[in-house]
PDB file of C-alpha atoms and ligand atoms in Angstrom:
ATOM      1  CA  MET A   1      -2.731 -27.632 -17.914  1.00  0.00           C
ATOM      2  CA  THR A   2       0.320 -27.525 -15.130  1.00  0.00           C
ATOM      3  CA  ASN A   3       3.423 -25.790 -16.612  1.00  0.00           C
ATOM      4  CA  ARG A   4       5.639 -28.300 -15.651  1.00  0.00           C
ATOM      5  CA  LEU A   5       9.309 -25.838 -14.633  1.00  0.00           C
ATOM      6  CA  HIS A   6       6.574 -23.779 -13.084  1.00  0.00           C
ATOM      7  CA  GLU A   7       5.480 -26.727 -10.909  1.00  0.00           C
ATOM      8  CA  GLU A   8       9.416 -27.397  -9.852  1.00  0.00           C
ATOM      9  CA  ASN A   9       9.592 -23.499  -9.506  1.00  0.00           C
ATOM     10  CA  ARG A  10       6.462 -23.829  -7.152  1.00  0.00           C
ATOM     11  CA  LYS A  11       7.985 -27.386  -5.363  1.00  0.00           C
ATOM     12  CA  ARG A  12      11.190 -24.805  -4.924  1.00  0.00           C
ATOM     13  CA  TRP A  13       9.766 -22.189  -3.434  1.00  0.00           C
ATOM     14  CA  GLU A  14       7.638 -23.963  -0.673  1.00  0.00           C
ATOM     15  CA  ALA A  15      10.870 -25.989  -0.200  1.00  0.00           C
ATOM     16  CA  ALA A  16      12.562 -21.979   0.539  1.00  0.00           C
ATOM     17  CA  SER A  17       9.599 -20.985   2.877  1.00  0.00           C
ATOM     18  CA  ALA A  18      10.687 -21.395   5.517  1.00  0.00           C
ATOM     19  CA  GLN A  19      14.192 -19.893   5.392  1.00  0.00           C
ATOM     20  CA  TRP A  20      12.572 -16.988   3.708  1.00  0.00           C
ATOM     21  CA  ALA A  21      10.830 -16.406   5.932  1.00  0.00           C
ATOM     22  CA  ARG A  22      13.717 -16.518   8.846  1.00  0.00           C
ATOM     23  CA  GLY A  23      15.395 -13.561   6.498  1.00  0.00           C
ATOM     24  CA  ALA A  24      11.968 -12.113   6.608  1.00  0.00           C
ATOM     25  CA  ASP A  25      11.887 -12.146  10.264  1.00  0.00           C
ATOM     26  CA  SER A  26      15.704 -11.379  10.919  1.00  0.00           C
ATOM     27  CA  ARG A  27      15.242  -8.169   8.546  1.00  0.00           C
ATOM     28  CA  GLY A  28      11.776  -7.272  11.057  1.00  0.00           C
ATOM     29  CA  LEU A  29      10.846  -5.186   7.991  1.00  0.00           C
ATOM     30  CA  TRP A  30       7.243  -6.603   7.135  1.00  0.00           C
ATOM     31  CA  ARG A  31       6.094  -5.717  10.831  1.00  0.00           C
ATOM     32  CA  ARG A  32       6.801  -2.062   9.845  1.00  0.00           C
ATOM     33  CA  CYS A  33       5.254  -1.906   6.035  1.00  0.00           C
ATOM     34  CA  PRO A  34       2.011  -1.050   7.227  1.00  0.00           C
ATOM     35  CA  SER A  35       3.195   2.502   9.151  1.00  0.00           C
ATOM     36  CA  GLU A  36       5.931   3.291   6.557  1.00  0.00           C
ATOM     37  CA  PRO A  37       5.343   1.771   3.704  1.00  0.00           C
ATOM     38  CA  GLU A  38       8.361   3.755   1.629  1.00  0.00           C
ATOM     39  CA  LEU A  39       9.977   1.125   2.978  1.00  0.00           C
ATOM     40  CA  VAL A  40       9.511  -1.222   0.494  1.00  0.00           C
ATOM     41  CA  LEU A  41       7.226   1.002  -1.929  1.00  0.00           C
ATOM     42  CA  SER A  42       9.875   3.390  -4.221  1.00  0.00           C
ATOM     43  CA  PRO A  43       8.920   7.367  -4.041  1.00  0.00           C
ATOM     44  CA  ARG A  44       7.734   6.821  -7.746  1.00  0.00           C
ATOM     45  CA  GLU A  45       5.473   3.816  -6.681  1.00  0.00           C
ATOM     46  CA  LEU A  46       4.052   5.568  -3.808  1.00  0.00           C
ATOM     47  CA  ALA A  47       3.000   8.541  -5.755  1.00  0.00           C
ATOM     48  CA  HIS A  48       1.431   6.546  -8.371  1.00  0.00           C
ATOM     49  CA  LEU A  49       0.018   5.105  -5.090  1.00  0.00           C
ATOM     50  CA  ALA A  50      -1.660   8.216  -3.831  1.00  0.00           C
ATOM     51  CA  GLY A  51      -4.879   7.143  -4.332  1.00  0.00           C
ATOM     52  CA  ILE A  52      -5.288   3.603  -3.432  1.00  0.00           C
ATOM     53  CA  ARG A  53      -7.669   3.659   0.387  1.00  0.00           C
ATOM     54  CA  GLY A  54     -10.744   1.664  -0.514  1.00  0.00           C
ATOM     55  CA  GLN A  55      -8.939   0.163  -3.994  1.00  0.00           C
ATOM     56  CA  ARG A  56      -8.642  -3.644  -4.876  1.00  0.00           C
ATOM     57  CA  VAL A  57      -5.808  -4.150  -5.632  1.00  0.00           C
ATOM     58  CA  ALA A  58      -4.353  -7.615  -6.760  1.00  0.00           C
ATOM     59  CA  VAL A  59      -0.130  -8.374  -6.308  1.00  0.00           C
ATOM     60  CA  LEU A  60       0.874 -11.414  -8.562  1.00  0.00           C
ATOM     61  CA  GLY A  61       3.444 -13.073  -6.928  1.00  0.00           C
ATOM     62  CA  SER A  62       3.434 -11.857  -3.219  1.00  0.00           C
ATOM     63  CA  GLY A  63       6.656 -14.054  -2.037  1.00  0.00           C
ATOM     64  CA  ASP A  64       6.976 -12.939   1.840  1.00  0.00           C
ATOM     65  CA  ASN A  65       4.416 -10.087   1.246  1.00  0.00           C
ATOM     66  CA  GLN A  66       5.496  -6.620   2.299  1.00  0.00           C
ATOM     67  CA  VAL A  67       4.542  -4.515  -0.406  1.00  0.00           C
ATOM     68  CA  VAL A  68       0.823  -6.148   0.367  1.00  0.00           C
ATOM     69  CA  PHE A  69       1.470  -5.194   3.910  1.00  0.00           C
ATOM     70  CA  ALA A  70       2.176  -1.913   3.270  1.00  0.00           C
ATOM     71  CA  LEU A  71      -0.272  -1.471   0.258  1.00  0.00           C
ATOM     72  CA  ALA A  72      -3.119  -3.123   2.920  1.00  0.00           C
ATOM     73  CA  GLY A  73      -1.374  -0.701   4.901  1.00  0.00           C
ATOM     74  CA  LEU A  74      -2.618   2.187   2.458  1.00  0.00           C
ATOM     75  CA  GLY A  75      -6.571   1.524   3.019  1.00  0.00           C
ATOM     76  CA  ALA A  76      -5.974  -1.305  -0.411  1.00  0.00           C
ATOM     77  CA  ALA A  77      -8.413  -4.215  -0.157  1.00  0.00           C
ATOM     78  CA  VAL A  78      -5.445  -6.539  -1.262  1.00  0.00           C
ATOM     79  CA  THR A  79      -5.537 -10.004  -3.127  1.00  0.00           C
ATOM     80  CA  SER A  80      -2.117 -11.793  -2.502  1.00  0.00           C
ATOM     81  CA  VAL A  81      -2.117 -14.513  -5.373  1.00  0.00           C
ATOM     82  CA  ASP A  82       1.042 -16.950  -5.024  1.00  0.00           C
ATOM     83  CA  ILE A  83       2.143 -20.576  -7.068  1.00  0.00           C
ATOM     84  CA  SER A  84       3.840 -21.706  -3.365  1.00  0.00           C
ATOM     85  CA  GLN A  85       0.543 -21.927  -0.591  1.00  0.00           C
ATOM     86  CA  ASN A  86       4.037 -21.929   2.255  1.00  0.00           C
ATOM     87  CA  GLN A  87       4.407 -18.752   1.509  1.00  0.00           C
ATOM     88  CA  LEU A  88       0.662 -17.670   1.892  1.00  0.00           C
ATOM     89  CA  ASP A  89       0.744 -19.451   4.947  1.00  0.00           C
ATOM     90  CA  VAL A  90       3.827 -17.231   5.944  1.00  0.00           C
ATOM     91  CA  ALA A  91       2.462 -14.139   4.778  1.00  0.00           C
ATOM     92  CA  ALA A  92      -1.451 -15.299   6.419  1.00  0.00           C
ATOM     93  CA  ARG A  93      -0.135 -15.844   9.341  1.00  0.00           C
ATOM     94  CA  ARG A  94       1.647 -12.248   9.727  1.00  0.00           C
ATOM     95  CA  ALA A  95      -1.404 -10.110   8.246  1.00  0.00           C
ATOM     96  CA  HIS A  96      -3.486 -11.537  11.451  1.00  0.00           C
ATOM     97  CA  GLU A  97      -0.616 -10.845  13.640  1.00  0.00           C
ATOM     98  CA  LEU A  98      -0.188  -7.209  12.571  1.00  0.00           C
ATOM     99  CA  ASP A  99      -4.951  -7.439  11.638  1.00  0.00           C
ATOM    100  CA  LEU A 100      -4.417  -7.335   8.383  1.00  0.00           C
ATOM    101  CA  ALA A 101      -7.984  -8.128   6.599  1.00  0.00           C
ATOM    102  CA  ILE A 102      -6.113  -9.811   3.183  1.00  0.00           C
ATOM    103  CA  THR A 103      -7.662 -12.217   0.392  1.00  0.00           C
ATOM    104  CA  PHE A 104      -4.860 -14.877  -0.180  1.00  0.00           C
ATOM    105  CA  LEU A 105      -5.280 -17.146  -3.501  1.00  0.00           C
ATOM    106  CA  ARG A 106      -2.769 -19.865  -4.730  1.00  0.00           C
ATOM    107  CA  ALA A 107      -2.207 -19.626  -8.476  1.00  0.00           C
ATOM    108  CA  ASP A 108       0.558 -19.629 -10.991  1.00  0.00           C
ATOM    109  CA  VAL A 109       0.451 -15.671 -12.153  1.00  0.00           C
ATOM    110  CA  THR A 110       0.386 -17.615 -15.994  1.00  0.00           C
ATOM    111  CA  ASP A 111      -2.961 -18.678 -14.702  1.00  0.00           C
ATOM    112  CA  LEU A 112      -5.373 -16.170 -13.126  1.00  0.00           C
ATOM    113  CA  SER A 113      -8.527 -18.078 -14.539  1.00  0.00           C
ATOM    114  CA  GLN A 114      -9.917 -18.686 -11.146  1.00  0.00           C
ATOM    115  CA  ILE A 115     -10.149 -13.843 -10.511  1.00  0.00           C
ATOM    116  CA  ASP A 116     -12.789 -12.201 -12.762  1.00  0.00           C
ATOM    117  CA  SER A 117     -11.822 -10.559 -15.743  1.00  0.00           C
ATOM    118  CA  ARG A 118     -12.361  -6.717 -14.749  1.00  0.00           C
ATOM    119  CA  THR A 119     -11.976  -6.807 -10.983  1.00  0.00           C
ATOM    120  CA  PHE A 120      -8.923  -5.099  -9.538  1.00  0.00           C
ATOM    121  CA  ASP A 121      -8.251  -0.777  -9.711  1.00  0.00           C
ATOM    122  CA  ILE A 122      -4.997  -2.173  -9.324  1.00  0.00           C
ATOM    123  CA  VAL A 123      -2.351  -5.039 -10.264  1.00  0.00           C
ATOM    124  CA  TYR A 124       0.917  -5.044  -9.387  1.00  0.00           C
ATOM    125  CA  THR A 125       4.019  -7.294  -9.855  1.00  0.00           C
ATOM    126  CA  GLY A 126       7.452  -7.724  -9.528  1.00  0.00           C
ATOM    127  CA  GLY A 127      10.358  -7.990  -6.968  1.00  0.00           C
ATOM    128  CA  HIS A 128      11.575 -11.151  -8.686  1.00  0.00           C
ATOM    129  CA  VAL A 129       9.196 -12.736  -9.890  1.00  0.00           C
ATOM    130  CA  ALA A 130       9.364 -12.809 -13.939  1.00  0.00           C
ATOM    131  CA  VAL A 131      12.560 -14.733 -13.720  1.00  0.00           C
ATOM    132  CA  TRP A 132      10.347 -17.279 -12.502  1.00  0.00           C
ATOM    133  CA  VAL A 133       7.867 -17.267 -15.589  1.00  0.00           C
ATOM    134  CA  SER A 134       8.520 -19.179 -18.465  1.00  0.00           C
ATOM    135  CA  ASP A 135       5.488 -16.967 -20.340  1.00  0.00           C
ATOM    136  CA  LEU A 136       5.839 -12.733 -19.126  1.00  0.00           C
ATOM    137  CA  ASP A 137       3.478 -12.191 -22.660  1.00  0.00           C
ATOM    138  CA  ARG A 138       1.129 -14.915 -20.658  1.00  0.00           C
ATOM    139  CA  TYR A 139       1.808 -13.119 -17.321  1.00  0.00           C
ATOM    140  CA  TYR A 140       1.377  -9.922 -18.304  1.00  0.00           C
ATOM    141  CA  ALA A 141      -1.647 -10.371 -20.535  1.00  0.00           C
ATOM    142  CA  GLU A 142      -3.705 -12.497 -17.188  1.00  0.00           C
ATOM    143  CA  ALA A 143      -2.575  -9.311 -15.360  1.00  0.00           C
ATOM    144  CA  ALA A 144      -4.277  -7.159 -17.810  1.00  0.00           C
ATOM    145  CA  ARG A 145      -7.659  -9.296 -18.035  1.00  0.00           C
ATOM    146  CA  ILE A 146      -7.741  -8.825 -14.000  1.00  0.00           C
ATOM    147  CA  LEU A 147      -7.508  -5.055 -13.916  1.00  0.00           C
ATOM    148  CA  LYS A 148     -10.588  -3.122 -15.506  1.00  0.00           C
ATOM    149  CA  ILE A 149     -10.032  -0.655 -17.880  1.00  0.00           C
ATOM    150  CA  ASP A 150      -8.287   2.424 -16.769  1.00  0.00           C
ATOM    151  CA  GLY A 151      -7.186   0.531 -13.858  1.00  0.00           C
ATOM    152  CA  LEU A 152      -3.154   1.148 -13.583  1.00  0.00           C
ATOM    153  CA  PHE A 153      -0.452  -2.134 -14.136  1.00  0.00           C
ATOM    154  CA  LEU A 154       2.618  -1.556 -11.726  1.00  0.00           C
ATOM    155  CA  ILE A 155       5.524  -3.451 -12.661  1.00  0.00           C
ATOM    156  CA  ALA A 156       8.678  -2.918 -10.328  1.00  0.00           C
ATOM    157  CA  GLU A 157      11.717  -5.364 -10.813  1.00  0.00           C
ATOM    158  CA  TYR A 158      15.055  -5.940 -10.898  1.00  0.00           C
ATOM    159  CA  HIS A 159      17.313  -4.663 -13.514  1.00  0.00           C
ATOM    160  CA  PRO A 160      17.832  -7.534 -16.022  1.00  0.00           C
ATOM    161  CA  PHE A 161      21.463  -5.445 -16.821  1.00  0.00           C
ATOM    162  CA  ARG A 162      22.079  -7.496 -12.900  1.00  0.00           C
ATOM    163  CA  ARG A 163      21.429 -11.100 -14.147  1.00  0.00           C
ATOM    164  CA  ILE A 164      24.308 -11.197 -16.710  1.00  0.00           C
ATOM    165  CA  TRP A 165      27.464 -12.017 -14.851  1.00  0.00           C
ATOM    166  CA  LYS A 166      30.238 -14.354 -13.440  1.00  0.00           C
ATOM    167  CA  GLU A 167      30.443 -14.144 -10.150  1.00  0.00           C
ATOM    168  CA  SER A 168      33.705 -12.360  -8.874  1.00  0.00           C
ATOM    169  CA  THR A 169      34.443 -10.038  -5.889  1.00  0.00           C
ATOM    170  CA  HIS A 170      36.423  -7.219  -8.875  1.00  0.00           C
ATOM    171  CA  GLN A 171      35.787  -7.918 -12.348  1.00  0.00           C
ATOM    172  CA  LEU A 172      32.239  -7.728 -14.088  1.00  0.00           C
ATOM    173  CA  THR A 173      32.792 -10.415 -16.607  1.00  0.00           C
ATOM    174  CA  VAL A 174      29.521 -11.202 -18.548  1.00  0.00           C
ATOM    175  CA  ALA A 175      28.170 -15.238 -17.836  1.00  0.00           C
ATOM    176  CA  SER A 176      25.679 -15.223 -20.714  1.00  0.00           C
ATOM    177  CA  SER A 177      24.194 -12.863 -23.099  1.00  0.00           C
ATOM    178  CA  TYR A 178      21.768 -10.087 -22.699  1.00  0.00           C
ATOM    179  CA  PHE A 179      19.567 -11.643 -25.495  1.00  0.00           C
ATOM    180  CA  GLU A 180      20.292 -14.692 -23.555  1.00  0.00           C
ATOM    181  CA  ARG A 181      16.229 -15.904 -22.031  1.00  0.00           C
ATOM    182  CA  GLY A 182      16.482 -19.628 -21.099  1.00  0.00           C
ATOM    183  CA  PRO A 183      15.250 -21.383 -18.800  1.00  0.00           C
ATOM    184  CA  PHE A 184      18.674 -21.103 -17.363  1.00  0.00           C
ATOM    185  CA  GLU A 185      18.581 -24.685 -15.173  1.00  0.00           C
ATOM    186  CA  TYR A 186      20.475 -25.749 -12.256  1.00  0.00           C
ATOM    187  CA  ASP A 187      20.697 -28.518  -9.755  1.00  0.00           C
ATOM    188  CA  VAL A 188      19.697 -26.208  -6.505  1.00  0.00           C
ATOM    189  CA  SER A 189      19.737 -26.770  -2.104  1.00  0.00           C
ATOM    190  CA  GLU A 190      15.960 -24.795  -1.034  1.00  0.00           C
ATOM    191  CA  GLU A 191      18.645 -21.896  -0.310  1.00  0.00           C
ATOM    192  CA  ILE A 192      17.446 -19.321  -2.369  1.00  0.00           C
ATOM    193  CA  LEU A 193      19.973 -16.340  -2.227  1.00  0.00           C
ATOM    194  CA  HIS A 194      22.950 -18.451  -1.976  1.00  0.00           C
ATOM    195  CA  PRO A 195      22.214 -21.875  -3.592  1.00  0.00           C
ATOM    196  CA  LYS A 196      24.257 -24.717  -3.113  1.00  0.00           C
ATOM    197  CA  PRO A 197      23.487 -28.146  -6.044  1.00  0.00           C
ATOM    198  CA  GLY A 198      20.731 -29.820  -4.268  1.00  0.00           C
ATOM    199  CA  PRO A 199      17.916 -32.191  -5.343  1.00  0.00           C
ATOM    200  CA  LEU A 200      16.002 -28.849  -6.203  1.00  0.00           C
ATOM    201  CA  LYS A 201      15.143 -27.996  -9.741  1.00  0.00           C
ATOM    202  CA  SER A 202      15.027 -24.373 -10.528  1.00  0.00           C
ATOM    203  CA  TYR A 203      14.033 -22.471 -13.891  1.00  0.00           C
ATOM    204  CA  GLU A 204      14.851 -19.210 -14.392  1.00  0.00           C
ATOM    205  CA  PHE A 205      14.708 -16.679 -17.143  1.00  0.00           C
ATOM    206  CA  HIS A 206      16.481 -13.261 -17.985  1.00  0.00           C
ATOM    207  CA  TRP A 207      13.938 -11.419 -19.533  1.00  0.00           C
ATOM    208  CA  THR A 208      15.560  -7.647 -21.255  1.00  0.00           C
ATOM    209  CA  ILE A 209      13.278  -4.535 -21.033  1.00  0.00           C
ATOM    210  CA  SER A 210      12.192  -5.040 -24.557  1.00  0.00           C
ATOM    211  CA  ASP A 211      10.130  -8.049 -23.160  1.00  0.00           C
ATOM    212  CA  TYR A 212       9.045  -5.948 -20.774  1.00  0.00           C
ATOM    213  CA  ILE A 213       7.553  -3.326 -22.582  1.00  0.00           C
ATOM    214  CA  ASN A 214       6.536  -5.689 -25.675  1.00  0.00           C
ATOM    215  CA  ALA A 215       4.564  -8.042 -22.658  1.00  0.00           C
ATOM    216  CA  VAL A 216       3.022  -4.983 -21.419  1.00  0.00           C
ATOM    217  CA  LEU A 217       2.126  -3.413 -24.593  1.00  0.00           C
ATOM    218  CA  LYS A 218       0.293  -6.551 -26.041  1.00  0.00           C
ATOM    219  CA  ALA A 219      -1.194  -7.089 -22.629  1.00  0.00           C
ATOM    220  CA  GLY A 220      -3.577  -3.713 -24.480  1.00  0.00           C
ATOM    221  CA  CYS A 221      -1.794  -1.269 -21.586  1.00  0.00           C
ATOM    222  CA  ARG A 222      -0.570   1.658 -22.571  1.00  0.00           C
ATOM    223  CA  LEU A 223       2.959   2.940 -21.355  1.00  0.00           C
ATOM    224  CA  LEU A 224       2.662   6.107 -18.569  1.00  0.00           C
ATOM    225  CA  GLU A 225       6.349   5.742 -17.490  1.00  0.00           C
ATOM    226  CA  LEU A 226       9.698   4.116 -17.422  1.00  0.00           C
ATOM    227  CA  ASP A 227      12.025   4.750 -14.921  1.00  0.00           C
ATOM    228  CA  GLU A 228      15.815   2.758 -13.904  1.00  0.00           C
ATOM    229  CA  PHE A 229      16.261   3.163 -10.163  1.00  0.00           C
ATOM    230  CA  GLY A 230      18.573   1.720  -6.901  1.00  0.00           C
ATOM    231  CA  LYS A 231      22.130   1.615  -6.420  1.00  0.00           C
ATOM    232  CA  GLU A 232      22.731  -0.840  -4.066  1.00  0.00           C
ATOM    233  CA  VAL A 233      24.470  -3.962  -4.928  1.00  0.00           C
ATOM    234  CA  ALA A 234      23.983  -6.558  -2.228  1.00  0.00           C
ATOM    235  CA  ASP A 235      26.469  -9.761  -1.002  1.00  0.00           C
ATOM    236  CA  TRP A 236      24.089 -12.253  -2.680  1.00  0.00           C
ATOM    237  CA  GLU A 237      24.173 -10.074  -5.930  1.00  0.00           C
ATOM    238  CA  GLY A 238      28.105 -11.769  -6.340  1.00  0.00           C
ATOM    239  CA  ALA A 239      30.091  -9.067  -8.859  1.00  0.00           C
ATOM    240  CA  PRO A 240      30.089  -5.392  -7.997  1.00  0.00           C
ATOM    241  CA  LEU A 241      27.549  -4.041  -9.917  1.00  0.00           C
ATOM    242  CA  HIS A 242      28.442  -0.651  -8.956  1.00  0.00           C
ATOM    243  CA  GLY A 243      26.544   1.510 -11.199  1.00  0.00           C
ATOM    244  CA  LEU A 244      24.127  -0.527 -12.906  1.00  0.00           C
ATOM    245  CA  PRO A 245      20.156  -0.023 -12.335  1.00  0.00           C
ATOM    246  CA  GLU A 246      18.845  -1.443  -9.779  1.00  0.00           C
ATOM    247  CA  HIS A 247      14.826  -1.717 -10.255  1.00  0.00           C
ATOM    248  CA  PHE A 248      13.137  -0.275 -13.303  1.00  0.00           C
ATOM    249  CA  LEU A 249       9.860   0.069 -13.333  1.00  0.00           C
ATOM    250  CA  VAL A 250       6.956  -0.122 -15.347  1.00  0.00           C
ATOM    251  CA  VAL A 251       3.764   1.881 -15.247  1.00  0.00           C
ATOM    252  CA  ALA A 252       1.279   1.381 -17.336  1.00  0.00           C
ATOM    253  CA  GLN A 253      -3.199   1.412 -18.180  1.00  0.00           C
ATOM    254  CA  LYS A 254      -5.745  -1.049 -19.266  1.00  0.00           C
ATOM    255  CA  ALA A 255      -7.185   0.711 -22.207  1.00  0.00           C
ATOM    256  CA  VAL A 256     -10.548   0.383 -23.009  1.00  0.00           C
ATOM    257  CA  GLY A 257     -10.977  -2.394 -26.233  1.00  0.00           C
ATOM    258  CA  SER A 258      -7.026  -4.612 -24.744  1.00  0.00           C
ATOM    259  CA  PRO A 259      -7.357  -8.267 -25.484  1.00  0.00           C
ATOM    260  CA  GLY A 260      -9.369 -10.820 -23.248  1.00  0.00           C
ATOM    261  CA  GLY A 261     -11.374  -8.260 -22.066  1.00  0.00           C
TER     262      GLY A 261
HETATM  263  C1  SAM B   1      11.123 -13.343  -4.817  1.00  0.00           C
HETATM  264  S1  SAM B   1       9.853 -13.959  -4.459  1.00  0.00           S
HETATM  265  C2  SAM B   1       9.030 -12.157  -5.484  1.00  0.00           C
HETATM  266  C3  SAM B   1       8.093 -11.157  -3.908  1.00  0.00           C
HETATM  267  C4  SAM B   1       8.949 -10.235  -2.906  1.00  0.00           C
HETATM  268  N1  SAM B   1      10.010  -9.004  -3.874  1.00  0.00           N
HETATM  269  C5  SAM B   1       9.835 -11.100  -1.891  1.00  0.00           C
HETATM  270  O1  SAM B   1      11.138 -10.691  -1.856  1.00  0.00           O
HETATM  271  O2  SAM B   1       9.442 -12.424  -1.664  1.00  0.00           O
HETATM  272  C6  SAM B   1       8.541 -14.744  -5.908  1.00  0.00           C
HETATM  273  C7  SAM B   1       7.646 -15.235  -5.606  1.00  0.00           C
HETATM  274  O3  SAM B   1       7.237 -15.945  -6.039  1.00  0.00           O
HETATM  275  C8  SAM B   1       6.374 -17.005  -6.779  1.00  0.00           C
HETATM  276  N2  SAM B   1       6.358 -17.699  -7.901  1.00  0.00           N
HETATM  277  C9  SAM B   1       7.361 -18.026  -8.942  1.00  0.00           C
HETATM  278  N3  SAM B   1       6.613 -18.604  -9.554  1.00  0.00           N
HETATM  279  C10 SAM B   1       5.243 -17.566  -9.401  1.00  0.00           C
HETATM  280  C11 SAM B   1       4.045 -18.165 -10.347  1.00  0.00           C
HETATM  281  N4  SAM B   1       4.704 -18.864 -11.435  1.00  0.00           N
HETATM  282  N5  SAM B   1       3.163 -17.713 -10.673  1.00  0.00           N
HETATM  283  C12 SAM B   1       2.663 -16.878  -8.990  1.00  0.00           C
HETATM  284  N6  SAM B   1       3.742 -16.693  -7.724  1.00  0.00           N
HETATM  285  C13 SAM B   1       5.171 -17.730  -8.636  1.00  0.00           C
HETATM  286  C14 SAM B   1       7.211 -17.431  -5.044  1.00  0.00           C
HETATM  287  O4  SAM B   1       6.462 -18.511  -4.711  1.00  0.00           O
HETATM  288  C15 SAM B   1       8.133 -16.299  -4.532  1.00  0.00           C
HETATM  289  O5  SAM B   1       7.051 -16.232  -3.267  1.00  0.00           O
END
């Protein structure tokens, strides 16, 4: 069944895609990712991806596909999954230019029924995906379902401590409680980083660290590592976030007998 909030978010991303692509083109990282994976993957992530050559990897909510291109450059057979056809079309053109063979699949991360259970050695997701997803438990249960037993589940997400502040150049004031998950509903333009009021809908979700960990455990995975890292503050973040962690990394492994196969 179609999720109404995800459908609105999909329309937003379809509309935003051309501008998102221009932003990525101006940074130019996507061309370098296949030979310089360290541009988009942290040292801890790369340590877990050391043996990836020849393995089957799914990237869920693949967006600009920079991580997809980095993983393909490391020798993995990558399936790139996103809800937005425009995002996938941009990525497919770039993959062609880079001469990378990627499988692209349009799907909602909470319904990966197009993929058989136990297909992948690694599932990677993150870089601002969970914020658009209304059901974290279902999202990660689907990720675990498509993993082989003992397969790795890597989540590298924007740290939720950064989501709760009022816009300000000089001081931190809480705008919404850390415990308020949403949905936060906005009427917005197609710009993602600096949205103005507009005709599109955006539904966003602020999951807590314990939500992420519990969703991984409920999906039948064992937690191997939790890391918090990064200290850059970008202008789109709109508040002086220095001293707060930028990202977190969850490394988990699918256990025998996990729900859903
Ligand atoms: C910010 S990008 C994340 C990837 C990458 N870090 C980037 O910056 O492009 C968010 C992506 O998640 C996708 N997305 C949003 N909701 C989704 C859903 N329910 N299922 C699959 N993909 C989704 C969007 O289409 C978008 O391409």
